[in-house]
Structures are given as C-alpha cells and as structure tokens.
Coordinates of C-alpha atoms in Angstrom, one line a residue:
Chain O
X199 CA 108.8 66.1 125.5
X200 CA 105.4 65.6 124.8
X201 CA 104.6 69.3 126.3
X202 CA 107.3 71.2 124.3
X203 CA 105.6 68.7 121.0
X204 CA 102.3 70.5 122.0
X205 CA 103.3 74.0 122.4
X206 CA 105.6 74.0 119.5
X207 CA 102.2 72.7 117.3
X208 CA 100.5 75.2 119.1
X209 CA 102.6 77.9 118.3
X210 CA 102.9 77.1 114.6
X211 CA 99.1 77.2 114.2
X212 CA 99.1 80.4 115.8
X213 CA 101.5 82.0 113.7
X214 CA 100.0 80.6 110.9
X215 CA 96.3 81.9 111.4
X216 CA 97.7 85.2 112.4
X217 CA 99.2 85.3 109.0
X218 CA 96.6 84.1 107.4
X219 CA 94.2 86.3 108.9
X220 CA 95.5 89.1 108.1
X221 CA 95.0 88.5 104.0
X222 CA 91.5 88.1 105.6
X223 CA 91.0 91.3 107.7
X224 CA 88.9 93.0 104.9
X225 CA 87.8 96.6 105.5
X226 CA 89.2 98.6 108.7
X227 CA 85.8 100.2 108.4
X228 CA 84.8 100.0 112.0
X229 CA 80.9 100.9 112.3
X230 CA 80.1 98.7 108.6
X231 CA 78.1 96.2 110.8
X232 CA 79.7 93.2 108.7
X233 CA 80.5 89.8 111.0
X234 CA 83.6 88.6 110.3
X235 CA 84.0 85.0 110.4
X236 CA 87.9 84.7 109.9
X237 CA 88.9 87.2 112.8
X238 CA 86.7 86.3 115.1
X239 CA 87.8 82.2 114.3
X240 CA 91.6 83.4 115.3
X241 CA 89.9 85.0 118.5
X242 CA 88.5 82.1 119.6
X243 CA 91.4 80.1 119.1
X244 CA 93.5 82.6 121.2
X245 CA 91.1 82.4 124.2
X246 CA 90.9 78.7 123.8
X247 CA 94.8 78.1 124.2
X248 CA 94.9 81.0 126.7
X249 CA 92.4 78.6 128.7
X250 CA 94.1 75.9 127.7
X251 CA 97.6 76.9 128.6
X252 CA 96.1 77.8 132.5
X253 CA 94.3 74.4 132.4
X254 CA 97.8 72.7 131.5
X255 CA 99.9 74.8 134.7
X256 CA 97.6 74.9 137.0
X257 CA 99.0 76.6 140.0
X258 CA 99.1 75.0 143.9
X259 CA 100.1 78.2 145.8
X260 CA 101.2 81.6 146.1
X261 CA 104.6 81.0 144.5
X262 CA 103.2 79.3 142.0
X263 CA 101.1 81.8 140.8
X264 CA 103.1 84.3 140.3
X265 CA 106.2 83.1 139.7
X266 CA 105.6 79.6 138.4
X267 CA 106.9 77.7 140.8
X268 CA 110.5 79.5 140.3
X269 CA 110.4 77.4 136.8
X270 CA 110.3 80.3 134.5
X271 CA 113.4 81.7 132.8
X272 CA 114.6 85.4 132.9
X273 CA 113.5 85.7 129.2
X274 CA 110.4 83.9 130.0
X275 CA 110.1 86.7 132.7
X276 CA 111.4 89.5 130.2
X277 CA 108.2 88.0 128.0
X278 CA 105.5 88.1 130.8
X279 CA 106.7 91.8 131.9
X280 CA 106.7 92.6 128.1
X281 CA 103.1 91.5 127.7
X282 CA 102.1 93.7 130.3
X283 CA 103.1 97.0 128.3
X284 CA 101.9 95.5 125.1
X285 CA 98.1 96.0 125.2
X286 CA 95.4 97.8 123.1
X287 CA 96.4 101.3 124.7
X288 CA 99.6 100.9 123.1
X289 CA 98.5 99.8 120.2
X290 CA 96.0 101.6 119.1
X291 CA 96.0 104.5 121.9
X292 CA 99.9 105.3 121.5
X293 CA 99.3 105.0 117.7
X294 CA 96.4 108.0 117.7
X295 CA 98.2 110.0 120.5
X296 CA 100.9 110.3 118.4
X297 CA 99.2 110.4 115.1
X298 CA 97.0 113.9 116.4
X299 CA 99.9 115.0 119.0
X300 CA 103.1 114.5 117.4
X301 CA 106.3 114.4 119.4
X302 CA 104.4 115.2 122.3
X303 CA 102.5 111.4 122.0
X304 CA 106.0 110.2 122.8
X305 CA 106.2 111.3 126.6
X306 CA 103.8 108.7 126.6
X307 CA 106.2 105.8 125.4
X308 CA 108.5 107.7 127.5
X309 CA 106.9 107.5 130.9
X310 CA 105.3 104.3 129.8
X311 CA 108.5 102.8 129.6
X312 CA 110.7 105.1 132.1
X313 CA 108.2 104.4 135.2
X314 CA 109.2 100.2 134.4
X315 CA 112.9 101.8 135.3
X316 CA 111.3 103.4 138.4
X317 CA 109.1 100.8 139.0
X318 CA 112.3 98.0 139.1
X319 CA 115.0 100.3 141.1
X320 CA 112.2 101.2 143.6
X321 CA 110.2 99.3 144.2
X322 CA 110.4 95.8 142.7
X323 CA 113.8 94.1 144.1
X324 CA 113.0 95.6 147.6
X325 CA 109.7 93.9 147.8
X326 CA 111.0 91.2 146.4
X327 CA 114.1 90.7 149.0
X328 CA 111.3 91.4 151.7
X329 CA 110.1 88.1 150.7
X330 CA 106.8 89.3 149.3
X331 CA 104.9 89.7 146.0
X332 CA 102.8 92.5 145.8
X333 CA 102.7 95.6 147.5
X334 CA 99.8 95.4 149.7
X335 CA 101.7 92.3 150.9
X336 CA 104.7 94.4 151.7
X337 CA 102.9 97.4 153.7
X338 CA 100.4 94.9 155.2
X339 CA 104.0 93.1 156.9
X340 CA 106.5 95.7 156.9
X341 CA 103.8 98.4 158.8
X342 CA 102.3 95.3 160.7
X343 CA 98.8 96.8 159.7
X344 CA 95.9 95.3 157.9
X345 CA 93.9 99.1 157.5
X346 CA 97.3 100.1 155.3
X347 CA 97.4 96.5 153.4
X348 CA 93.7 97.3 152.7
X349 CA 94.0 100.9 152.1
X350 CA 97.4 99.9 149.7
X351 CA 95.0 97.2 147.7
X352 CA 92.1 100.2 147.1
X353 CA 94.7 102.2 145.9
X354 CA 95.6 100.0 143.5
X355 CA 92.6 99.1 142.3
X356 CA 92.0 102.9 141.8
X357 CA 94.9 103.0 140.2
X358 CA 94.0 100.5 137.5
X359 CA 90.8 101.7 136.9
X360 CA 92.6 104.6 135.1
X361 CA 94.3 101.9 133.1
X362 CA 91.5 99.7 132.5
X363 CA 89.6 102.7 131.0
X364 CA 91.7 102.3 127.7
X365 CA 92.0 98.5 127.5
X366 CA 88.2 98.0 127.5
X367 CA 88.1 101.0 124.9
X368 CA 90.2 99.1 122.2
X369 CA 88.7 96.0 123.3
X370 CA 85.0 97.5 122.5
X371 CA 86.7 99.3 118.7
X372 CA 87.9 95.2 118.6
X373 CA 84.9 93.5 119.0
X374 CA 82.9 96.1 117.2
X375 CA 85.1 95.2 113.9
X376 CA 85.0 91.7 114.3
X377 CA 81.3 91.0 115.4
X378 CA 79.8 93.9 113.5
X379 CA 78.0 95.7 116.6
X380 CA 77.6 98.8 118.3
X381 CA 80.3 100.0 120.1
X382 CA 78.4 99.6 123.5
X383 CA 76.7 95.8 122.7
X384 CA 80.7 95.3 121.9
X385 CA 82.5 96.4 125.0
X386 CA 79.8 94.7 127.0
X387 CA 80.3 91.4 125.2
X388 CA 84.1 91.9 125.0
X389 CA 84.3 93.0 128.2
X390 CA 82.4 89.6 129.1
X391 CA 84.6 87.5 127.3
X392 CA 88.2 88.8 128.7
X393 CA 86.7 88.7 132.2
X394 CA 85.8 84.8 131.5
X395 CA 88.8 84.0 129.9
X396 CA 91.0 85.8 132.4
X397 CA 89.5 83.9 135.7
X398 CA 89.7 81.1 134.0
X399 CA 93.3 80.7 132.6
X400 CA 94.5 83.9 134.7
X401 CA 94.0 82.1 138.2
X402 CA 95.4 79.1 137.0
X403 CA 99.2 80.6 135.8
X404 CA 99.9 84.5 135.1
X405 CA 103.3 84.0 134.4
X406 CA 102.4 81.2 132.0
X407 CA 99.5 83.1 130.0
X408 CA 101.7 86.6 129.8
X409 CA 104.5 84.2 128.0
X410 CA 101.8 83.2 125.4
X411 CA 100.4 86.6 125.4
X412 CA 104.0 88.2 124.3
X413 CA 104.1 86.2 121.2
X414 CA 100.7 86.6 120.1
X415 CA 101.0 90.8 121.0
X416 CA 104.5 90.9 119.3
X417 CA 103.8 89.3 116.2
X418 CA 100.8 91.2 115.8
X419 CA 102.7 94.2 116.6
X420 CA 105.4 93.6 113.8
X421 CA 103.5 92.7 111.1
X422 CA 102.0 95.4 109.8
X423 CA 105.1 97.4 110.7
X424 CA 107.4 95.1 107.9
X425 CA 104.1 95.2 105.5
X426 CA 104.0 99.2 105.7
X427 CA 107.1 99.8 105.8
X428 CA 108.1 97.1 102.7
X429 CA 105.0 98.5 100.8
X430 CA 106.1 101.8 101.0
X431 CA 109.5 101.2 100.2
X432 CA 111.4 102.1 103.8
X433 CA 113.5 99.9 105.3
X434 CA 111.7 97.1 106.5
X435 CA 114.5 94.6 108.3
X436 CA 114.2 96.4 111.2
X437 CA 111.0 98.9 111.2
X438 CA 111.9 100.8 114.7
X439 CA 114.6 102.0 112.8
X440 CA 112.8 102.2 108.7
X441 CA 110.0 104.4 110.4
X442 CA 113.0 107.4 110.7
X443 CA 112.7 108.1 107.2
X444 CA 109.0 108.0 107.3
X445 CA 109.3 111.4 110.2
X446 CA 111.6 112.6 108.2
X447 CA 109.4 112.7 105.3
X448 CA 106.5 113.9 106.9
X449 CA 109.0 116.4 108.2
X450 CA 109.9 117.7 104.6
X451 CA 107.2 116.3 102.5
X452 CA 107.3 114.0 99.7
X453 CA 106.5 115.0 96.1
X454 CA 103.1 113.6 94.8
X455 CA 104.2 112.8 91.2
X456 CA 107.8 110.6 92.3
X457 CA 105.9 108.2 94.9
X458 CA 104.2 105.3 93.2
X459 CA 102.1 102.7 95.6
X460 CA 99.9 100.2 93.7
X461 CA 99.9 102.3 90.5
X462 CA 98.3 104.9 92.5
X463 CA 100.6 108.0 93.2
X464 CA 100.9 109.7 96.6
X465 CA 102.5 112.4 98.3
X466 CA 103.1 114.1 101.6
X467 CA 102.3 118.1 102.7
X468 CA 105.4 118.7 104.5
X469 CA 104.6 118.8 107.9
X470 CA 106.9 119.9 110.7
X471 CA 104.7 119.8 113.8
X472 CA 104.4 116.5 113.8
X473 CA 107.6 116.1 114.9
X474 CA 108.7 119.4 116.1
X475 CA 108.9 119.9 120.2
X476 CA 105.9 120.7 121.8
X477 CA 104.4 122.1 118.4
X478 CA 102.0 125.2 119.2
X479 CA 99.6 124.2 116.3
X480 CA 99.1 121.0 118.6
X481 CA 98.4 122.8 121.5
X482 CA 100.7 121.0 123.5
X483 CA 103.6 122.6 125.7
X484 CA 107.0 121.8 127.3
X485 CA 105.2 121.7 130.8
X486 CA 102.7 119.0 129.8
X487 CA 105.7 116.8 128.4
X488 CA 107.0 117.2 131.3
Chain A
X273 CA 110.8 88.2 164.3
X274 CA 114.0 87.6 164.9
X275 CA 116.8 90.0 166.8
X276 CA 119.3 90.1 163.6
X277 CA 116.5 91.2 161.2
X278 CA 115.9 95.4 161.0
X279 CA 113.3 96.7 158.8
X280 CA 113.8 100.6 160.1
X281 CA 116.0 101.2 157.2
X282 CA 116.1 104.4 155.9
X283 CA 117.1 104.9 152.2
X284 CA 119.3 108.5 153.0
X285 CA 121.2 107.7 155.7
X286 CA 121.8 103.7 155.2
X287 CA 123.5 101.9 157.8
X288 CA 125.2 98.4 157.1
X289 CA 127.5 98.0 154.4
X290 CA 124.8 96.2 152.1
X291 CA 122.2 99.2 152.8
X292 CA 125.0 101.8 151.1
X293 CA 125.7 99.7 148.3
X294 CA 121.7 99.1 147.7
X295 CA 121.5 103.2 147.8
X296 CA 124.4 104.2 146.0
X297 CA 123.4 101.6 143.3
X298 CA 119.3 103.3 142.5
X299 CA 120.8 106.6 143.1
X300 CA 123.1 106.6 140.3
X301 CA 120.8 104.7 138.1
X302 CA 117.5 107.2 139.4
X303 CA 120.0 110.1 138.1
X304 CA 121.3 108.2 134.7
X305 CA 117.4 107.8 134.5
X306 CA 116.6 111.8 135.4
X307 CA 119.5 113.2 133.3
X308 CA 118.7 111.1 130.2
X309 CA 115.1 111.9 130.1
X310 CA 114.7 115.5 131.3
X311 CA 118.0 116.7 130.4
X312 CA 117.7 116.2 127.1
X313 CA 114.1 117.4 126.8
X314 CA 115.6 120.4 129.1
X315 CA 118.5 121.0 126.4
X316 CA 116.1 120.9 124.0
X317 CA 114.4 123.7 125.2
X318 CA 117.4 126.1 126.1
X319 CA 118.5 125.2 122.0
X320 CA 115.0 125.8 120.3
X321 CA 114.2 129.6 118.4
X322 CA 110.8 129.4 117.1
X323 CA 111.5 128.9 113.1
X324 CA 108.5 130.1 110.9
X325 CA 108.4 127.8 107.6
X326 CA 108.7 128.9 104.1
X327 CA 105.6 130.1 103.0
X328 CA 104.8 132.0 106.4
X329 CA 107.4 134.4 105.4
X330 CA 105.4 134.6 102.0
X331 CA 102.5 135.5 103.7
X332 CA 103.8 137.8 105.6
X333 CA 105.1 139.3 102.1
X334 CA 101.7 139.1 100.9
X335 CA 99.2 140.1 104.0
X336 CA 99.5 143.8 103.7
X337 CA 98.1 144.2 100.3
X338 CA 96.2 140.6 100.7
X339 CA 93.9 141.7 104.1
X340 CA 90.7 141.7 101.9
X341 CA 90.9 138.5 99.7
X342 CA 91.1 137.7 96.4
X343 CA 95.0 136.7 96.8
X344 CA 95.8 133.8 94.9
X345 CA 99.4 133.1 97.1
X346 CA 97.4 133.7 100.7
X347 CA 94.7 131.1 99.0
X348 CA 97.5 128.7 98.4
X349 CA 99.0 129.0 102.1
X350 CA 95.3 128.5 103.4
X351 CA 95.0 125.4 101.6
X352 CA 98.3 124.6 102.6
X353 CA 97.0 124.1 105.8
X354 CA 93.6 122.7 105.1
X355 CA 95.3 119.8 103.9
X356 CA 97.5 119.4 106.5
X357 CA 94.8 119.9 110.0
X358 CA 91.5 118.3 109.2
X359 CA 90.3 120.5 112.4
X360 CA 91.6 123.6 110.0
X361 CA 88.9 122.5 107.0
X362 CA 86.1 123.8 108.8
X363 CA 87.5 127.3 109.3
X364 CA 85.2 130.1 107.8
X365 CA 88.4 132.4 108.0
X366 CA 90.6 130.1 105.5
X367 CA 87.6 129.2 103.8
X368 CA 86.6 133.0 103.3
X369 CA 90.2 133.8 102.1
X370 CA 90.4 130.8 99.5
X371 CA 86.9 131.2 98.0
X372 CA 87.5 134.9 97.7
X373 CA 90.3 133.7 95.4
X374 CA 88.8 131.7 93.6
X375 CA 85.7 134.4 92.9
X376 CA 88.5 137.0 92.2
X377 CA 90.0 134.6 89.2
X378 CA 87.4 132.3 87.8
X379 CA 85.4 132.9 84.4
X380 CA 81.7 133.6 84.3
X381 CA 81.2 129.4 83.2
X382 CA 83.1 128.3 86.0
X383 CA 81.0 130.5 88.3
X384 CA 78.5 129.1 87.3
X385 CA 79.4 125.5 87.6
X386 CA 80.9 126.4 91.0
X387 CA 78.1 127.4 92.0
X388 CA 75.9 124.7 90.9
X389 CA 78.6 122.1 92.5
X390 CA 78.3 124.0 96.1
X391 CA 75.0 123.9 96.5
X392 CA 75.0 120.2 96.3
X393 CA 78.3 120.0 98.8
X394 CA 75.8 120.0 101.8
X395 CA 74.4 117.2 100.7
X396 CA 77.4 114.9 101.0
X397 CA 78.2 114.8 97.2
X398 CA 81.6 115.4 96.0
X399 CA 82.8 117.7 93.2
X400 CA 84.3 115.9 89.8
X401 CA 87.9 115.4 89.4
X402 CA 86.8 118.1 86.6
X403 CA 86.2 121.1 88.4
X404 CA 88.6 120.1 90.5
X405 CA 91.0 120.8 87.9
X406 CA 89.7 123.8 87.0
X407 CA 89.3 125.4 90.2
X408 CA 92.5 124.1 91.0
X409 CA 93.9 126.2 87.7
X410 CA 91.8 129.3 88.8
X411 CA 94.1 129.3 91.9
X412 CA 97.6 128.9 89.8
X413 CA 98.4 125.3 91.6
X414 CA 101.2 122.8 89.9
X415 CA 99.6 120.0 88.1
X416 CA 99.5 117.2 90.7
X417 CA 99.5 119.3 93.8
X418 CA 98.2 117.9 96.6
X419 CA 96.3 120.8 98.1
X420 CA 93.8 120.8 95.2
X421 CA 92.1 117.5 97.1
X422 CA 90.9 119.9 99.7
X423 CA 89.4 122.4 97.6
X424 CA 86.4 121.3 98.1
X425 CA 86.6 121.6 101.4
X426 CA 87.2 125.5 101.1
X427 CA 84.0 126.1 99.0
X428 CA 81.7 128.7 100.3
X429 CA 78.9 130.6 98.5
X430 CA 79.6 132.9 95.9
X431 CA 77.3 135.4 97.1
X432 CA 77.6 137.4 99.9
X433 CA 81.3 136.5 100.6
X434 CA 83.1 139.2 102.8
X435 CA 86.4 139.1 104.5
X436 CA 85.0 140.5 107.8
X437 CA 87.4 142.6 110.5
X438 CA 87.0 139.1 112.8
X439 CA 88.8 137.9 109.6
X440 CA 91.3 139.8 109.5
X441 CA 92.4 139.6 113.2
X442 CA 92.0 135.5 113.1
X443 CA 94.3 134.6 110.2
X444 CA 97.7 136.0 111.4
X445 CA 96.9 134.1 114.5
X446 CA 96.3 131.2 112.1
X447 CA 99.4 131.3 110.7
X448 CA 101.7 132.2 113.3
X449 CA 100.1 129.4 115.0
X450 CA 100.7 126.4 112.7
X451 CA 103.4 128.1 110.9
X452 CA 106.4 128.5 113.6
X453 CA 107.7 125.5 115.0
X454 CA 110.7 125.2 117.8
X455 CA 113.1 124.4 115.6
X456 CA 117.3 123.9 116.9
X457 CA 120.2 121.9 115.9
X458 CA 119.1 118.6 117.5
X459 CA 115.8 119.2 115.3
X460 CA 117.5 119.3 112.1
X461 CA 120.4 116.9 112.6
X462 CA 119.4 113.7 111.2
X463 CA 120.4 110.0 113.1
X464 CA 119.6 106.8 111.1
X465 CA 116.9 108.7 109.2
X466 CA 115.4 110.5 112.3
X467 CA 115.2 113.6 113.1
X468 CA 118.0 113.5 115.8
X469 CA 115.6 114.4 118.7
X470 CA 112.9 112.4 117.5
X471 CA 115.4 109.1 117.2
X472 CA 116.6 110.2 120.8
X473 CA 113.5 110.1 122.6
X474 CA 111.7 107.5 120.3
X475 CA 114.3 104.8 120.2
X476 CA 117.6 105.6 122.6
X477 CA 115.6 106.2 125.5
X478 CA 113.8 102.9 125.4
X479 CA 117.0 101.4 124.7
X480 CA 119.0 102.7 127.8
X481 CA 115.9 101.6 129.8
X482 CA 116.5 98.4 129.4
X483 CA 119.9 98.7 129.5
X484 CA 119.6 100.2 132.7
X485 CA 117.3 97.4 134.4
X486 CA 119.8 94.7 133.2
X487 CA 123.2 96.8 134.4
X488 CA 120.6 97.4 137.7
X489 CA 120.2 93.3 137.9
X490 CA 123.9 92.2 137.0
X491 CA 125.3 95.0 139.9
X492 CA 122.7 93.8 142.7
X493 CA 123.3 90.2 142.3
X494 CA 127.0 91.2 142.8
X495 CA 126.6 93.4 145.7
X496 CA 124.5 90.5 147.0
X497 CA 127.1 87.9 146.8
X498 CA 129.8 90.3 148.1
X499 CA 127.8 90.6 151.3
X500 CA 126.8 87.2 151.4
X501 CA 122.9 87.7 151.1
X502 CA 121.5 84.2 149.8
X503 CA 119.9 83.9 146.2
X504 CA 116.5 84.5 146.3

C-alpha cells in the first residue's frame, strides 16, 4: 500500500511538472546559449525517480532483471517494450525525416514498427521457450559454443552502435536547449549523465525503469500533439487521427486570408510531394522504400 | 541433456505435431505481415501515372514564348516553388527568371528602390513589408499571397541579368521535377481525412502490427496447451 501511495504521488508530480513545464519551455531557439532553470529542474527530477525507482526493485538475479521476478503484468510489459521504440530518434529524428522526405519518412515508422512483428514471430517466443533471455544466451547454448555466444554479443553491440548514433544526437540538441552549450560540451555532458543514470537505476530493474519511462515518453509525446492540433483547429480528441486533415491540407493548400491563429493569419502552398509516393522532387524512389 | 529433448529442429520441414503448428502459425502471420506491407506499397506502384499539377501545365503554355524572361506567369510558378523547397531559394535559374520579371515590369522609382534594398540583402537585412508590396504588385500576385514572402529571396542585381542557355536547359528540369507527382486512386481517395495511402501506411499498418503480435500470443498459448507444453 504504502508503495502504490508512493508511486501514485510520484506520478502526479510528474505529470504535473511536465505540464507545467511546458508553459515554461520558452524559445525552441536551440544555439541562444540561455540556461534554463525550469527544464532542466524537470530533468533532474526524472533521473532522480529513475534512480530511485531501480533503488526501490533492486534486482537478485537473472530473472529478476529482466523480467522482474515474473511480477510484471502483460501491459506493464506492453509499457516496457513501448519505451523501447519511444526515444529521441523517434521524436525528433522520425519528425525531420518525414518533415524533409515526406511519405517516404514513413518506411521508417514502418520498419520501425514491422521488424517488432519480425522480431516477436522469429525470434522472441523461440528464445524464450528455449529458456533463455537474450540471444547470445540462445546461440552460446543451442550451438554449445562460447566463440558464437561472443561473436553473437559483438554483433549486437555493432548493431546498436548504429542505434545509439541517433539517441546521443537528440540527447546532445536536448541538453544544448536546456543548459545553453555547445552542441559538443552537450552530448558529452548528456552523454555523461544517461550513462550514470542508466548503471545506476538500469542494473537495478529494466523492466521497472522502461514502465516509468513509457509514461514520461508518452505524455510528452501527446502533448504537443492535442496543443497543435486544438490550436490549429483539427481534431484534437484523438491527434493520430486529427493530423489526416493536416496532410490533406498540405496536400491542397490552405488559403492565407480564411486561417486565423492568434490574430495572425496563415496559409499553406499546396504541396503534394509531401505526401505523394516516393516524390521525385525528394529524391527518393520506390526501391529505397523498399 | 536429456534423451526426450531435440534442439535439431528445422523450421521447413517440422517434425512433431507442436513443431507444425509453431510453423504454420509465423508463416501465416510472416505473409499477413509481407502482403500488408509490400503489397500495398507494390499496388501502389502498378496504380500510380505521374500527374503534373496545375500550374506546370501553365508553364508549359507559357515556356515557348517565356525562354528568355521577363514572364510574369513563369515568375509566379518559380516562386511557387521558392516557397515551397527552401533548397529551391538559392537557385540562380528561378532567381534569374523572377528578377527578370520583375525588371521587365517595374517603374523607374521602384528600380531604384530595388536596387537600393538588394544591395543591402547581403548583409542580412530584410526588405520592408513596403516594397514587398510593391514588388509583389509588379509581378500581378493576389493581395495576401503567400509567395510574395519569398520575394526577397529571388532578388538579384538589376544589372547584368541574362537568362543564360544553362538557363534554359535547367528549368524544365526544374519543373518536371517538383511538378509531377505519382498520383492514383489510393492517392486521392480520402479515409478519415487522409489521403487514403497516407492513412494506410501511417496508421492501419501500425495498427495490424499489433494486432498481429496479440492474435500471434492468444494462438501460441493455445497451441501450447493443446500439446500440453507447460506455461512458461
């Protein structure tokens, strides 16, 4: 009882400086050099209960670490996978990629998103029934070879590299908003700080940390998706669905003189390659979706 | 390890009565997967013509006579798509084209004031909502158009302008470029406010993924009970 008390109060708070916050985010000027205090306050506060959460489930063994001791709920699974594809890439990379590309920056989503299918059907449920966790686990056992469970575990660290590469680039934009810097002082430092954090809370309860992750990521995801979209008169219940009429718009182009936002009037050139297939005038061509 | 447990299994040619389930089960959800994605993307691409918009077919009315400048409706196109690729407001061809325009149809005063505003453009100064206006009337564009926030953008110097042979060869490759777009049924159908391919791939995809990793994980743990494998 006393636990759900605490995360429940935790929660709120959360939710709360994240809203708050945001009436506080100031310029999205990145390279203005200005420190700002509230941001970087609602930072801290997300490592600290990051840390805090690990510190609280700390985990014994090898079950416990990545699957919580077996205590975790599908949905509470459903949330820790979840966190996984929520990250800076998506947010900000998937948001340029398919600001400059168009259509094309959704085989992105797409494969994003498709290879979890791949990665569930394949791979996941046989390693799982195999007893075993991650895949060097599986190919170490089922080959009976250490050279492949190392080999496997290189791979994979290869493999992430590619991943990392974009993480630490929206960590660096990040960090460069909030503290002021230069870009490179700011990946360093932020770099630093995600690297503490994670072996700290990280080695103490994935599962846990992802949960907490979800709900931070997700709410930070939808709310400037219902503020756009209510500010610019879409439907913003349910923005997956309001943003249609925003491609569609862009698609046909909106009249200068008939949109009002703020008093100030606005309009759209229509535009058709941003959502046309594999648009020549972006470069981009069926094969490359592929 | 004991006798009763085999790990040669081989995924093609399964062998106990749990092993063809297992198969049969990813291979009908790796196809559902397969057919979704790249059949549709596939169909997309038998369907599409290449569609050129509106005003390309209006330039292509007005090239012939409109090769050397000074053509108010081929400076309206260029600007047209000045304001809609950033990577497009540096281009000396749509530049050449819109100040040629502009030289063909403004009065000596505005010249002059022109002039005087585009030698300070390097600088980093923007021209006056002012001449905007009036360079924006020199090239016959509705009040409130949106393509006169780019003019500036377009300004070259006055002297010395020619439409060079380079010119003349880059634009149409400009337009057809930017101005034709694969265009089909599924593109112009609309779906709660989407374009119908857009809504397809953007939102119905990710839905049926995840529909497909639950319908995945309700028929496995029933394929697992029917042949008695214990819950993991």
């Amino acid at each position: 009882m006393k636990l759900t008390q605490l995360k429940t109060y935790l929660f709120t708070v959360l939710v709360t400086l994240m809203c708050t916050g945001t009436c506080f985010a100031g310029t999205l000027d990145l390279a203005d050099g200005t420190f700002r205090p509230v941001p970087a306050g609602i930072m801290l506060a997300i490592i600290i209960l990051f840390i805090a959460v690990g510190l609280m489930n700390t985990a014994k063994n090898t079950g416990d670490f990545y699957a919580a001791g077996r205590s975790i709920s599908r949905f509470g699974s459903g949330m820790a996978i979840a966190s996984n594809w929520m990250s800076a890439a998506s947010f900000l990379g998937m948001a340029a990629i398919m600001y400059g590309s168009g259509y094309h920056g959704l085989a992105y989503v797409v494969g994003w998103t498709g290879g979890y299918v791949l990665l569930l059907v394949l791979m996941a449920s046989q390693v799982r029934r195999f007893g075993k966790y991650t895949a060097p686990d599986f190919i170490g056992d089922r080959y009976y070879s250490t050279g492949l469970r190392a080999a496997t575990a290189i791979i994979g660290i290869l493999i992430s590299f590619s991943y990392c590469v974009g993480q630490f680039g929206g960590i660096g934009l990040m960090f460069q908003w909030i503290l002021g810097l230069d870009y490179t002082y700011s990946v360093v430092i932020g770099s630093a700080v995600v690297l503490f954090y994670t072996m700290i809370s990280g080695m103490l309860g994935v599962t846990k940390n992802q949960q907490i992750q979800y709900v931070i990521i997700i709410i930070s995801f939808m709310i400037p998706a219902f503020i756009m979209c209510f500010k610019y008169d879409y439907f913003w219940l349910i923005p997956p669905v309001g943003y249609g009429q925003v491609v569609t718009d862009i698609v046909e182009g909106v009249a200068k003189d008939t949109s009002v936002i703020g008093g100030n009037t606005y309009g759209i050139i229509a535009s058709p390659e941003f959502a046309m297939p594999w648009d020549p005038s972006t470069g981009k061509d069926f094969f490359q979706w592929i | 390890m004991s006798a009763s447990v085999d790990f040669n299994t081989n995924f093609f040619s399964p062998k106990s009565p749990f092993a063809r389930d297992n198969s049969r089960l990813i291979s009908i959800m790796l196809v559902v997967w397969f057919v979704a994605i790249f059949g549709f993307q596939g169909l997309l691409k038998i369907m599409e013509t290449p569609t050129p918009e509106p005003i390309h077919q209006q330039y292509e009315k007005v090239w012939s006579e409109a090769k050397n400048g000074g053509n108010i409706e081929l400076a309206g196109i260029s600007l047209n798509l000045m304001a809609r690729y950033i990577p497009l407001r540096s281009n000396e061809t749509l530049q050449k084209y819109i100040t040629s325009a502009l030289a063909a149809n403004m009065s000596a005063g505005l010249k002059a004031e022109y002039t005087a505003a585009q030698a300070t453009l390097a600088e980093g100064t923007k021209i006056t909502a002012e001449l905007q206006s009036k360079l924006a009337d020199a090239l016959k564009l509705p009040a409130g158009d949106i393509r006169a926030d780019v003019i500036s953008t377009a300004m070259l110097p006055l002297a010395a302008l020619s439409i060079s042979e380079d010119n003349i060869t880059e634009l149409p490759k400009i337009m057809d470029k930017h101005l034709i777009h694969n265009r089909s049924v599924l593109t112009d159908t609309q779906f709660l406010g989407f374009p119908f391919h857009y809504g397809y791939t953007a939102v119905f995809l990710l839905v049926l993924f995840v529909v497909i990793c639950i319908v995945y994980c309700l028929v496995f743990d029933k394929i697992s009970h029917k042949h008695g494998m214990e819950k993991d």
